[in-house]
Coordinates of C-alpha atoms in Angstrom, one line a residue:
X23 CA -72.7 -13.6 129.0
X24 CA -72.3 -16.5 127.1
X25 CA -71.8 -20.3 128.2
X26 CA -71.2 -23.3 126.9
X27 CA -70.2 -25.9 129.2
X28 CA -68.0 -24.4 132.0
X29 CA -66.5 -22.0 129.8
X30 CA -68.2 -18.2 129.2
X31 CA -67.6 -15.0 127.6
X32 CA -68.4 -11.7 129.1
X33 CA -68.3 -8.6 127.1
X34 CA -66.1 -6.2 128.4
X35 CA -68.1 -2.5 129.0
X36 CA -66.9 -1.2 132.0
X37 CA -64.3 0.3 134.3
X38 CA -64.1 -2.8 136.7
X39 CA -63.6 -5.4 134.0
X40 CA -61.4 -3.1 131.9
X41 CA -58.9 -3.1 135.0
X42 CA -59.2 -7.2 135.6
X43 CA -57.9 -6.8 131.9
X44 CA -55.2 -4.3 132.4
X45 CA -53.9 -6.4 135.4
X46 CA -54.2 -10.1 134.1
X47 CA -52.7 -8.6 131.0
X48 CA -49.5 -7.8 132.9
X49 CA -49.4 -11.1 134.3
X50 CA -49.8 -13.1 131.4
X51 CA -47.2 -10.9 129.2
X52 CA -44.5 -10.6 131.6
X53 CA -44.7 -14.7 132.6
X54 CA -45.2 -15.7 128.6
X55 CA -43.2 -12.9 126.5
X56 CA -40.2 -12.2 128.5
X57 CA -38.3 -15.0 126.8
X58 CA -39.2 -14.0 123.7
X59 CA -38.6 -10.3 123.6
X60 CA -37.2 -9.3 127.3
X61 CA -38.5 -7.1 129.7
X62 CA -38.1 -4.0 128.7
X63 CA -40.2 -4.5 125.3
X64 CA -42.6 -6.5 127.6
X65 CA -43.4 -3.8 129.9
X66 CA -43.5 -1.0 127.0
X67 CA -45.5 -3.2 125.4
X68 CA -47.9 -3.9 127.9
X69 CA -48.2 -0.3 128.7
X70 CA -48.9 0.9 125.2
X71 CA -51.1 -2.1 124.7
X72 CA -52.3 -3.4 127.7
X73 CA -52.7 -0.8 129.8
X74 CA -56.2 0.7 131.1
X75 CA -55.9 4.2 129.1
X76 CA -54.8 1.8 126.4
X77 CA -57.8 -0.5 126.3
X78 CA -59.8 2.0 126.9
X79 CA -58.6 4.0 124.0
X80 CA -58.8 0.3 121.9
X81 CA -62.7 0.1 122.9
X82 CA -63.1 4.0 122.0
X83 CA -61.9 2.9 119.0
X84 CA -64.4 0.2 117.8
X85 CA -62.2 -3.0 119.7
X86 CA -64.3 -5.4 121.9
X87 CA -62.7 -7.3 124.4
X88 CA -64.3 -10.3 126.4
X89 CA -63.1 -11.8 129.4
X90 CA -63.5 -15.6 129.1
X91 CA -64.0 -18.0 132.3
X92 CA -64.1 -21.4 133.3
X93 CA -65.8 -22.8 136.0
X94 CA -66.1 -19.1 137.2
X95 CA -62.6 -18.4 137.1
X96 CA -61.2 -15.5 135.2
X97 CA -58.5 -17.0 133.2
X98 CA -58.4 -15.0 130.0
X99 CA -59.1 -12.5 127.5
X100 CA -59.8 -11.8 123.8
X101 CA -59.6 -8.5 122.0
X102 CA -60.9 -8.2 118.6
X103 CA -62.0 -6.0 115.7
X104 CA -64.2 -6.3 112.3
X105 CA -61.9 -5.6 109.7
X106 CA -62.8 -5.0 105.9
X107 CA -64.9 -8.2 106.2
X108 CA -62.9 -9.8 108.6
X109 CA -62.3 -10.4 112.0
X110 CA -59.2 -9.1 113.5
X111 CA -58.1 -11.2 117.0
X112 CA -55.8 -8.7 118.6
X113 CA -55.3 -10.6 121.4
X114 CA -56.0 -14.0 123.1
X115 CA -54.3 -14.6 126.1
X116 CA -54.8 -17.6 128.6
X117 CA -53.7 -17.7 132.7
X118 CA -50.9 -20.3 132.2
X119 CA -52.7 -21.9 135.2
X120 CA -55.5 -21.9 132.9
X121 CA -53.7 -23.3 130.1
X122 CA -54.3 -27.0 129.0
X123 CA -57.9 -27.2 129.2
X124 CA -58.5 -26.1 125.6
X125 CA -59.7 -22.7 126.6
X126 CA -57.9 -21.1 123.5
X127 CA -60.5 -23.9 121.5
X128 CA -63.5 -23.1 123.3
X129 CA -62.4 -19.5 122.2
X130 CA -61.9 -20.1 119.1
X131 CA -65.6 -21.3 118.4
X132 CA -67.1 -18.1 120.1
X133 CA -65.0 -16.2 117.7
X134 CA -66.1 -18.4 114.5
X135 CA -69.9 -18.2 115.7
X136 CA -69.4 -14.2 115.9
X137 CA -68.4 -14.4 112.4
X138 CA -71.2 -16.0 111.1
X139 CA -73.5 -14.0 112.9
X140 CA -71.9 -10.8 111.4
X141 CA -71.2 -12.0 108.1
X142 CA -67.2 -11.4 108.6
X143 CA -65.2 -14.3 106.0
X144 CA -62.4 -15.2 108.2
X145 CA -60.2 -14.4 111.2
X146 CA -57.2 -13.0 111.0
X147 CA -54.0 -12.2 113.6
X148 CA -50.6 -11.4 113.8
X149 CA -48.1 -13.5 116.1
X150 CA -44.4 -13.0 117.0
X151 CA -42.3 -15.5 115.3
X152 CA -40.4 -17.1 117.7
X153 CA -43.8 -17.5 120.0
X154 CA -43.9 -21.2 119.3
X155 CA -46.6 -22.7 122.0
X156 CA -48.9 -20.0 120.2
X157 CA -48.1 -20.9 116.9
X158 CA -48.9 -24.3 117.0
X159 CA -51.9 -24.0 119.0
X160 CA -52.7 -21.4 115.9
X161 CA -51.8 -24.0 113.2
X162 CA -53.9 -26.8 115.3
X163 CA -56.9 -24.7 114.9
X164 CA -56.7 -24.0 111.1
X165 CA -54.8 -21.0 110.8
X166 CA -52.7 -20.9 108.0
X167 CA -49.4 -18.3 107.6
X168 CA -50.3 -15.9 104.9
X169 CA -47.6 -13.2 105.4
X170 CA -45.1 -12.1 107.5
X171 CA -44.3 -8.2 109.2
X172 CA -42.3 -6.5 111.0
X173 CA -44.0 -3.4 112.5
X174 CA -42.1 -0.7 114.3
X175 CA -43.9 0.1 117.4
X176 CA -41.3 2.9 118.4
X177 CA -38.9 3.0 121.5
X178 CA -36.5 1.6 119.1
X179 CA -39.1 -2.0 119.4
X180 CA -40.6 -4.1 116.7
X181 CA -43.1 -6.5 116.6
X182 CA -41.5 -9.2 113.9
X183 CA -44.7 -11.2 113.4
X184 CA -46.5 -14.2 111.4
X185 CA -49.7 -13.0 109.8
X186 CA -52.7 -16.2 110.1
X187 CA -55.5 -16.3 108.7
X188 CA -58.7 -18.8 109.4
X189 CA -61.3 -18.6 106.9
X190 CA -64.7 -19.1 108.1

C-alpha cells in the first residue's frame, strides 16, 4: 500500500478487492453516466467493463487496478495499462461522496510517480465528450486534447470520446 497523507493506493490482486471494484464501479457509473449516455448503455457498459469476469479478464490481460482511500475509506479506483511507452488510465473513478477533496489529484501524482519509476513518457486516456466535470478536472491537471474517437463497443453503443494526453 501506498500513503501519502490520508490518501493510499492498494494494488488490486485478489477476488475480494476485485468485487469492491465491480460493485463501487456500478455505483459510480450509474449515479455519474446516466445523464450522459442513459441507462441502458450504462448498465451494458458496466457489465462489459466493470463487471467481475470483466476486470478479471482486464488484469489477465496485463491491466492493474488500485483501489484508492482516504482516511480508510474506499472511495475510488484506477485502472491502467503501459502502453507503447506510455501509460494508459482506463479508468479513474471517484465516490461522488468522495468527490471534492482532490482525490482525482492525489491520483494523479501516484500515476506520474509510476511513470517515472517505469520509464513510461506520458499518460494517456480517452473521455466521453459531453462528460464535462471530468474534462475539466482533466484539463486542470495538464492534460491536453490530442484526438478525438468514436469507438463502437457493439449493442448498437459507442463510446464518442476525447483522447488526453499528459506528458511526464
Amino acid at each position: 500500500m501506498i500513503m501519502t497523507d490520508t490518501f493510499e493506493t492498494l494494488k488490486v490482486d485478489n477476488d475480494h478487492q476485485i468485487k469492491e471494484v465491480a460493485e463501487l464501479a456500478e455505483i459510480i457509473w450509474h449515479e455519474h453516466f446516466t445523464p450522459i449516455i442513459g441507462t441502458v448503455q450504462v448498465e451494458y457498459m458496466v457489465d462489459k467493463f466493470q463487471s467481475v469476469p470483466a476486470l478479471k479478464k482486464q488484469l489477465a490481460d496485463g491491466y492493474e487496478y488500485y483501489q484508492l482511500f482516504d482516511r480508510g475509506e474506499f472511495c475510488g479506483y484506477c485502472g491502467i495499462h503501459p502502453d507503447k511507452g506510455r501509460l494508459f488510465l482506463s479508468k479513474l473513478y471517484i465516490r461522488k461522496e468522495c468527490r471534492g477533496r482532490h482525490l482525482a489529484t492525489k491520483a494523479f501524482h501516484f500515476l506520474k510517480d509510476l511513470c517515472s519509476k517505469r520509464g513510461l513518457s506520458a499518460i494517456w486516456l480517452t473521455c466521453n465528450k459531453h462528460n464535462d466535470d471530468s474534462l475539466a478536472v482533466y484539463s486542470h491537471l495538464g492534460f491536453k486534447t490530442i484526438d478525438t474517437q468514436v469507438a463502437d463497443i457493439g449493442n448498437g453503443f459507442v463510446m464518442d470520446d476525447y483522447i488526453m494526453e499528459y506528458t511526464v
